[in-house]
GROMACS .gro file of C-alpha atoms in nm:
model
  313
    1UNK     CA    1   0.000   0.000   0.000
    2UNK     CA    2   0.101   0.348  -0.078
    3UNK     CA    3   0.073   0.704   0.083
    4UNK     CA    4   0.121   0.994  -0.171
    5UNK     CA    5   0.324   1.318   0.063
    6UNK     CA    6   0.222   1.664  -0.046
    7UNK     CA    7   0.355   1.878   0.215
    8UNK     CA    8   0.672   2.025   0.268
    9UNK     CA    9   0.894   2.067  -0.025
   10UNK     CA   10   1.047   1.745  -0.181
   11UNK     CA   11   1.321   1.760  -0.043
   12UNK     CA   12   1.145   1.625   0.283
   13UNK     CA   13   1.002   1.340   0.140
   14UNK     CA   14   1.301   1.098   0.294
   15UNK     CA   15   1.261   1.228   0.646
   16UNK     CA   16   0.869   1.119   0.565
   17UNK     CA   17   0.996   0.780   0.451
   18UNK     CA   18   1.239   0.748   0.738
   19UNK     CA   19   0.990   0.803   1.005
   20UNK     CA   20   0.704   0.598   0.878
   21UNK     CA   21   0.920   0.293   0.827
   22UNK     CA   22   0.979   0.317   1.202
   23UNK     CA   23   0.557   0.318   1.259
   24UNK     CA   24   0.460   0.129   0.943
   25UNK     CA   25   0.733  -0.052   0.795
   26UNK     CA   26   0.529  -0.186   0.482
   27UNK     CA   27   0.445   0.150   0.385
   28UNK     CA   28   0.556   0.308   0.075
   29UNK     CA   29   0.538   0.660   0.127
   30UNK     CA   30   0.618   0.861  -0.215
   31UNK     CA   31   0.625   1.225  -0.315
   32UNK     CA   32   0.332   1.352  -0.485
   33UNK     CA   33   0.468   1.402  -0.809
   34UNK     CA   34   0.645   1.062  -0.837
   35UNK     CA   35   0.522   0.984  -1.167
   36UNK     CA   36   0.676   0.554  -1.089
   37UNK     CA   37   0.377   0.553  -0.892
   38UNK     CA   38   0.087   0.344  -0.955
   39UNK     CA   39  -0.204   0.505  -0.946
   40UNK     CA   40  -0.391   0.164  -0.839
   41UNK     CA   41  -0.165   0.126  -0.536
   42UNK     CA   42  -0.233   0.473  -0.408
   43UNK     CA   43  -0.487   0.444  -0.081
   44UNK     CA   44  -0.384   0.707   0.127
   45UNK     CA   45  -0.306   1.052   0.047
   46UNK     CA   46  -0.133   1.362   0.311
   47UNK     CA   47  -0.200   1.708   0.139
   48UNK     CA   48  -0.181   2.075   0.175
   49UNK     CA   49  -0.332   2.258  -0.120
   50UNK     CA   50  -0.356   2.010  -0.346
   51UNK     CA   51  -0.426   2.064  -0.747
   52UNK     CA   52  -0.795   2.086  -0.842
   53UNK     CA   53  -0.883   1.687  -0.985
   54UNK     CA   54  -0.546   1.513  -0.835
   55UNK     CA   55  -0.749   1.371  -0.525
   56UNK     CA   56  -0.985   1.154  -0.804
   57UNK     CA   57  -0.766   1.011  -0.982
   58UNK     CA   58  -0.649   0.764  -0.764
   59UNK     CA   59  -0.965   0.447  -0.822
   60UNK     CA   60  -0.847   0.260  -0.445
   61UNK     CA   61  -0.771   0.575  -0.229
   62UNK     CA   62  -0.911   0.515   0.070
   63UNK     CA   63  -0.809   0.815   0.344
   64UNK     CA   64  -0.751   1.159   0.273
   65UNK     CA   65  -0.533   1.316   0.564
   66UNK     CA   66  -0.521   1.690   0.550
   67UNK     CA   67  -0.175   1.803   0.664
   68UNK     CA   68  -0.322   2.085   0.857
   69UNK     CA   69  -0.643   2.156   1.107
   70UNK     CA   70  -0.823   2.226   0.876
   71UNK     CA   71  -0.987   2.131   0.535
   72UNK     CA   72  -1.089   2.458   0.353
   73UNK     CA   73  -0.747   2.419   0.157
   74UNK     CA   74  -0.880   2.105   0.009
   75UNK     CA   75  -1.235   2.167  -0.002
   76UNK     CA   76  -1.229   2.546  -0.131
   77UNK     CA   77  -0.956   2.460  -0.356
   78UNK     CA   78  -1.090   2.110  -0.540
   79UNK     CA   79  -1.452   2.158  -0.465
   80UNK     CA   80  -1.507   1.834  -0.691
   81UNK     CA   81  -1.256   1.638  -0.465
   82UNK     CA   82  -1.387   1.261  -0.413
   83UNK     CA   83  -1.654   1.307  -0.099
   84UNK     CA   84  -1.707   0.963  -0.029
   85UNK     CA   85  -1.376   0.911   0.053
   86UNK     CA   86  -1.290   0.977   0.472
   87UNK     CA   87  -1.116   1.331   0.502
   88UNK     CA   88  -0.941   1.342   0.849
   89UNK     CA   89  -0.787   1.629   0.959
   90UNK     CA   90  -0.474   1.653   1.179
   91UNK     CA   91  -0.495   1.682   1.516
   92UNK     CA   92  -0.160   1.597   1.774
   93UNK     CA   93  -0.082   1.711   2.099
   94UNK     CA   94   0.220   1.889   1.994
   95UNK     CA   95  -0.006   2.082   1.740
   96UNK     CA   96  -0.221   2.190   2.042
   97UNK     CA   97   0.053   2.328   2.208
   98UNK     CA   98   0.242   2.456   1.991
   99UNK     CA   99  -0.114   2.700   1.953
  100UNK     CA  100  -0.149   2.747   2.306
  101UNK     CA  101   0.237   2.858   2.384
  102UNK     CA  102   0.190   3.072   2.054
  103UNK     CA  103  -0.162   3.222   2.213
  104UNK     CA  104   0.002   3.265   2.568
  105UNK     CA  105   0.273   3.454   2.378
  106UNK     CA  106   0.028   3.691   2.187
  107UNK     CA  107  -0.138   3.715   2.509
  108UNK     CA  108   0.179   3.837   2.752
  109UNK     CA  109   0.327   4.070   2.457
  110UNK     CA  110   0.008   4.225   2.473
  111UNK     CA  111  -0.030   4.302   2.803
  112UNK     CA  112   0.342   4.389   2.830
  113UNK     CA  113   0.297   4.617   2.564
  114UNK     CA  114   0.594   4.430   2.417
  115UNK     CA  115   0.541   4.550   2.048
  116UNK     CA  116   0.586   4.960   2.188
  117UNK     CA  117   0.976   4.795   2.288
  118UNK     CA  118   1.002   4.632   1.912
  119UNK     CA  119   0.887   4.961   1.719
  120UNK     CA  120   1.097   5.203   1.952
  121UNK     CA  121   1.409   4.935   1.897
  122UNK     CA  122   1.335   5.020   1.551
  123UNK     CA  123   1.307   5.367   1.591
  124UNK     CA  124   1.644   5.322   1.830
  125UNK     CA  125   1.454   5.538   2.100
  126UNK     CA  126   1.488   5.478   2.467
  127UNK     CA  127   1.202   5.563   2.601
  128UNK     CA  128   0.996   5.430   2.939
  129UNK     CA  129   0.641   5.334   2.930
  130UNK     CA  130   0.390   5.214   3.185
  131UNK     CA  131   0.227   4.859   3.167
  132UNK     CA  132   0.005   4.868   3.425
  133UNK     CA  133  -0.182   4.560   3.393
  134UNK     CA  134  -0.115   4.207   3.524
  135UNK     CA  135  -0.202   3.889   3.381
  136UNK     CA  136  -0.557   3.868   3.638
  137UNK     CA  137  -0.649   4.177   3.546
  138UNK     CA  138  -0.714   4.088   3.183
  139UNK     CA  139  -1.016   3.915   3.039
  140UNK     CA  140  -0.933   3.660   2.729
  141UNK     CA  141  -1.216   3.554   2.515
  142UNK     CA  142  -1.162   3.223   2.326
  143UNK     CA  143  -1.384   3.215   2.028
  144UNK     CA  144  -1.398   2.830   1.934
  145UNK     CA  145  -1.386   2.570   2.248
  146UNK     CA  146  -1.312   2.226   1.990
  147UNK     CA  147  -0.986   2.046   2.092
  148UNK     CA  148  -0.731   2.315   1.969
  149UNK     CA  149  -0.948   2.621   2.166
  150UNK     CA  150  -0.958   2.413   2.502
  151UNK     CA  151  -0.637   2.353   2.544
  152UNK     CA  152  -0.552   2.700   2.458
  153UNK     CA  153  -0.816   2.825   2.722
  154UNK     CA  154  -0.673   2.586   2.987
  155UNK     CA  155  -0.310   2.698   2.924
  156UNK     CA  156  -0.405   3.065   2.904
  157UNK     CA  157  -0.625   2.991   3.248
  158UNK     CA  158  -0.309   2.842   3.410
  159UNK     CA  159  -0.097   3.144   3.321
  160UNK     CA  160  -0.283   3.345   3.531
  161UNK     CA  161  -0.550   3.491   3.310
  162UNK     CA  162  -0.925   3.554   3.308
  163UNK     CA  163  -1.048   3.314   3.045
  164UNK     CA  164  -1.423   3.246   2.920
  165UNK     CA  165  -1.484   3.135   2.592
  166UNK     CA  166  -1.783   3.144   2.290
  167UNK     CA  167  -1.885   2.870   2.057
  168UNK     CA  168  -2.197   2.763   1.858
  169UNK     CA  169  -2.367   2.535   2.110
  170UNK     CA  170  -2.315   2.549   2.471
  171UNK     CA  171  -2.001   2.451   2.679
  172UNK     CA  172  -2.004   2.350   3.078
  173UNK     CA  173  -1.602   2.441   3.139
  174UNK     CA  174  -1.522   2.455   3.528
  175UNK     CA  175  -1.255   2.719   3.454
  176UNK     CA  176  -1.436   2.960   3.315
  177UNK     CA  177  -1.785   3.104   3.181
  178UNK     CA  178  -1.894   2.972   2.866
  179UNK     CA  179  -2.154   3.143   2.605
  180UNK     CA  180  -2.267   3.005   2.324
  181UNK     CA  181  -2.509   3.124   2.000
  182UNK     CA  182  -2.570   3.471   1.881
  183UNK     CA  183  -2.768   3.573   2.131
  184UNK     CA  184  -2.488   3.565   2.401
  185UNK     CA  185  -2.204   3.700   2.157
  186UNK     CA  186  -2.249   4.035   2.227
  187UNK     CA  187  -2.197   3.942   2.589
  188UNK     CA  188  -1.931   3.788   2.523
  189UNK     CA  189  -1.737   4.068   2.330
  190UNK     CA  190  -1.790   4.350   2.572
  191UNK     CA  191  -1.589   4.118   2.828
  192UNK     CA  192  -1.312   4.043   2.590
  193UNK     CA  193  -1.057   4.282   2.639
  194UNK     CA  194  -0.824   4.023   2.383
  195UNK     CA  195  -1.021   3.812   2.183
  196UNK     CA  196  -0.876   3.486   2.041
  197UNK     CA  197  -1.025   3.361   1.733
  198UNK     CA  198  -1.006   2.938   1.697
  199UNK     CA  199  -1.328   2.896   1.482
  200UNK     CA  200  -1.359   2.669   1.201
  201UNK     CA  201  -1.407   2.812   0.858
  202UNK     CA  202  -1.782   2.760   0.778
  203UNK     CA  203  -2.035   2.985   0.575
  204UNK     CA  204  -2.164   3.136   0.959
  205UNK     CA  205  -1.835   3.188   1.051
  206UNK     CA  206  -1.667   3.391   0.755
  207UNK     CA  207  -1.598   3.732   0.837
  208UNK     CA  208  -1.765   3.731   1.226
  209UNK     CA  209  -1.533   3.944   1.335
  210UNK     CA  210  -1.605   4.262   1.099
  211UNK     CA  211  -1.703   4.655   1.149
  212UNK     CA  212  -1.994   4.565   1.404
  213UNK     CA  213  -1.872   4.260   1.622
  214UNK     CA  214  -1.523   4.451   1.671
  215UNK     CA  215  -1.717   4.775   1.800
  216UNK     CA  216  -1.834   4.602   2.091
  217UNK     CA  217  -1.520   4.504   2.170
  218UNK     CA  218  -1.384   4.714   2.493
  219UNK     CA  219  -1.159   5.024   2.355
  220UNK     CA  220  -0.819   4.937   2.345
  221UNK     CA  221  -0.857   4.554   2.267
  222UNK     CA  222  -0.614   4.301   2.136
  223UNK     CA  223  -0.711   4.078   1.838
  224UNK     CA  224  -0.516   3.745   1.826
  225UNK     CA  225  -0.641   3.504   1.524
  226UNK     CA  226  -0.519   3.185   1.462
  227UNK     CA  227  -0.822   3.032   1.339
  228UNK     CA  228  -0.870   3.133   0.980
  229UNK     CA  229  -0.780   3.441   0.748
  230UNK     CA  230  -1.130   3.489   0.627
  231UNK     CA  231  -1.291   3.533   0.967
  232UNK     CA  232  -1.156   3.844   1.005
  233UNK     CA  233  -1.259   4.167   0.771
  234UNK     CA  234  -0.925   4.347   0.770
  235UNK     CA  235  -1.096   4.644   0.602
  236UNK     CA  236  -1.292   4.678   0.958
  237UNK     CA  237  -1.012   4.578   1.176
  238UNK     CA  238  -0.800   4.869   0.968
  239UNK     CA  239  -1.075   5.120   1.066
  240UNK     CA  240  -1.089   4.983   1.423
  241UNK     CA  241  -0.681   5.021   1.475
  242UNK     CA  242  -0.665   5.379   1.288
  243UNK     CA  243  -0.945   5.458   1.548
  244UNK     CA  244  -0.748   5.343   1.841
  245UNK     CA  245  -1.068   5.145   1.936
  246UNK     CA  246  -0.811   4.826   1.888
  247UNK     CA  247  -0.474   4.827   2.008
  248UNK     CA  248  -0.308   4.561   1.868
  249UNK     CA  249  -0.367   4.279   1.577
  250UNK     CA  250  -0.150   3.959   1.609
  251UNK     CA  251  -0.245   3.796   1.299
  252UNK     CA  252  -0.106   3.447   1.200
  253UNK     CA  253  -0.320   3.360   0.916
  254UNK     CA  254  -0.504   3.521   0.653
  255UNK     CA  255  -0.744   3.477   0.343
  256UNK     CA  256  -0.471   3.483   0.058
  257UNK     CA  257  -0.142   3.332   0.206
  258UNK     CA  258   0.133   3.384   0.108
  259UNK     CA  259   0.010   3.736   0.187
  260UNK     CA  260   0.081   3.978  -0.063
  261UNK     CA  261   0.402   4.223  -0.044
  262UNK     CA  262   0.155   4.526  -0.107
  263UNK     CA  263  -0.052   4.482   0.182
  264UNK     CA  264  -0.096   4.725   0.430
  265UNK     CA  265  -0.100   4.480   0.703
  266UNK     CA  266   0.259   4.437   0.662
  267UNK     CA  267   0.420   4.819   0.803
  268UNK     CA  268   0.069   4.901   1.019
  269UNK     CA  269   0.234   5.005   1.379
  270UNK     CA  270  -0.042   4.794   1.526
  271UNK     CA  271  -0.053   4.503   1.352
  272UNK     CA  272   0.207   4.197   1.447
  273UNK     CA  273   0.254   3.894   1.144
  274UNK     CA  274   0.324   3.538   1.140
  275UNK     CA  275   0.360   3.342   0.857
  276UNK     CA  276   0.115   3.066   0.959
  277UNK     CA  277   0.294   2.914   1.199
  278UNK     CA  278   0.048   2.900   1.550
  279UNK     CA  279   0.042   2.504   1.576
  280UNK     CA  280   0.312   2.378   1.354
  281UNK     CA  281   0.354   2.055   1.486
  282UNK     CA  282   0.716   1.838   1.397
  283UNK     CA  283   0.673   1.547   1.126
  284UNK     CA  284   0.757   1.337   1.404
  285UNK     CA  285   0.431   1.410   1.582
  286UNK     CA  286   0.232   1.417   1.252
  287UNK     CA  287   0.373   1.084   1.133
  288UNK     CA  288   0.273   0.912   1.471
  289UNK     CA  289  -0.042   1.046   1.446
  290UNK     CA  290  -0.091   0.958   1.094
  291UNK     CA  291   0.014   0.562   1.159
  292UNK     CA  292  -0.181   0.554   1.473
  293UNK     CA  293  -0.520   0.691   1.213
  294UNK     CA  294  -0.359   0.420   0.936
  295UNK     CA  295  -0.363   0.109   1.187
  296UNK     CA  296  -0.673   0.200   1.329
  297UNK     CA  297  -0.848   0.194   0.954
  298UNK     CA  298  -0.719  -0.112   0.866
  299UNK     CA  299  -0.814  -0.289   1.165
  300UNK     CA  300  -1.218  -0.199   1.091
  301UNK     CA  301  -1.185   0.120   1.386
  302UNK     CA  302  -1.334   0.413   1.357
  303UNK     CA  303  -1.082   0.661   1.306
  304UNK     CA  304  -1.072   1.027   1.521
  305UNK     CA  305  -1.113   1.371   1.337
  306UNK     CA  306  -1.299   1.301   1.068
  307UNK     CA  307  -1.453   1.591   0.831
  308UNK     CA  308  -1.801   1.656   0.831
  309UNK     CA  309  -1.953   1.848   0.579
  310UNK     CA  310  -2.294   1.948   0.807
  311UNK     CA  311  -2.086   2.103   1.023
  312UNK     CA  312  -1.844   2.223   0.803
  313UNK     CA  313  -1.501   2.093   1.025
   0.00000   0.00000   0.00000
């Protein structure tokens, strides 16, 4: 049995081979563009972004493993992909906190006022400023409470932070207070003095944080989103910072990635970038992960993260 690899470069694909003949020694793992390959001996498949029609032209595939969280790079991007076939996305403790150290991080520079000390290093000016606010003293609003935005609450929790969190349906979390549905977002907002976006890309959740939902935000509020690019409407988050309603934007994804050299995200004062990076987990982890998913389908179990189109992650 093969696995096609489509992430990374190629240059990575013997590091893939090396550490899945430690998990699954019978394995072939090839690079996606291997044209030796036998199209009949393909059954499982690990992609990021992959070209519209390559995902049905293999007649025994059997798993498609997304190489990231989430799916919209294969769904948006081959919208005639083969939907019959399992589409598991990738989910590893490592990923999780790898988000929640990156999170805590966007959290303490923002409360430190750490990105005042990077632009007046820049600037080379020595200048003092006051950060009066402690970790307790700040509210953080986690906006998606699935695997990834729990552990992220918990860690944030344990740091020493006020945490309560929003998602679609209704959450019981001892930590912290939990709202759920429209009706209680507002709520939610006005306590959020940094707001943490973790949602899933759906049709409800594209653009929910835009010119209204970031006005009830308290004045002075950090934006952290690590969920997806497209649930944020940067013209309305460039209208909020220019206001000073927002102080800060840590950003680490974003609708067109690799994000264009023109945009005026990259030189705003306010706005801090990363290249996509939140919850990078090491091939090690994903190859583990990946085996443990393999061995479980071809023993008849049900395997864990699976897609679902009705809910749209």
């Amino acid at each position: 049995m093969t696995i096609l690899i489509k992430s990374g470069d190629p240059s990575s694909i013997q590091q893939w081979q090396s550490l899945f003949s430690a998990h699954l020694p019978k394995l072939t793992v090839r690079w996606w563009e291997d044209t030796s390959v036998d199209p009949n001996s393909v059954r499982y498949v690990l992609v990021w972004e992959p070209d519209p029609g390559f995902l049905g032209q293999f007649p025994n595939l059997e798993v498609i493993f997304s190489s990231g969280a989430g799916v919209d790079h294969i769904t948006a991007r081959d919208p005639d992909y083969p939907k019959h076939i399992p589409l598991v996305r990738m989910y590893t403790p490592e990923s999780a906190q790898h988000m929640a150290e990156h999170v805590l991080m966007c959290c303490l520079m923002a409360t430190r006022g750490f990105a005042q000390a990077t632009h007046q290093q820049q600037q080379q000016t020595w200048h003092t400023y006051e950060t009066p606010a402690i970790a307790s003293d700040i509210t953080v609003g986690i906006m998606g409470l699935g695997n990834l935005g729990l552990h992220t609450a918990q860690y944030v929790h344990n740091a020493g932070f006020k945490v309560i969190g929003w998602s679609r349906s209704a959450k019981h979390i001892p930590f912290m207070d939990s709202y759920a549905g429209d009706e209680q977002l507002s709520t939610f907002l006005q306590r959020s003095q940094i707001i943490v976006c973790l949602l899933p890309q759906t049709s409800e959740t594209q653009h929910i944080l835009n010119a209204q939902t970031l006005a009830q935000l308290p004045k002075g509020a950090t934006i952290i989103n690590v969920g997806r690019g497209t649930h944020l409407d940067i013209t309305a988050l460039k209208n909020a910072l220019d206001a000073q309603h927002l102080g800060y934007a840590y950003l680490d994804v974003f609708a067109e990635e690799p994000l264009d050299t023109q945009s005026w995200l990259w030189t705003h004062p306010q706005v801090i970038i990363s290249p996509h990076v939140a919850a990078n987990a090491p091939r090690t982890a994903r190859v583990a992960y990946l085996s443990a998913q393999i061995t479980a389908h071809e023993s008849g179990q049900t395997m864990q993260n699976i897609y679902s189109p009705e809910l749209g992650y």
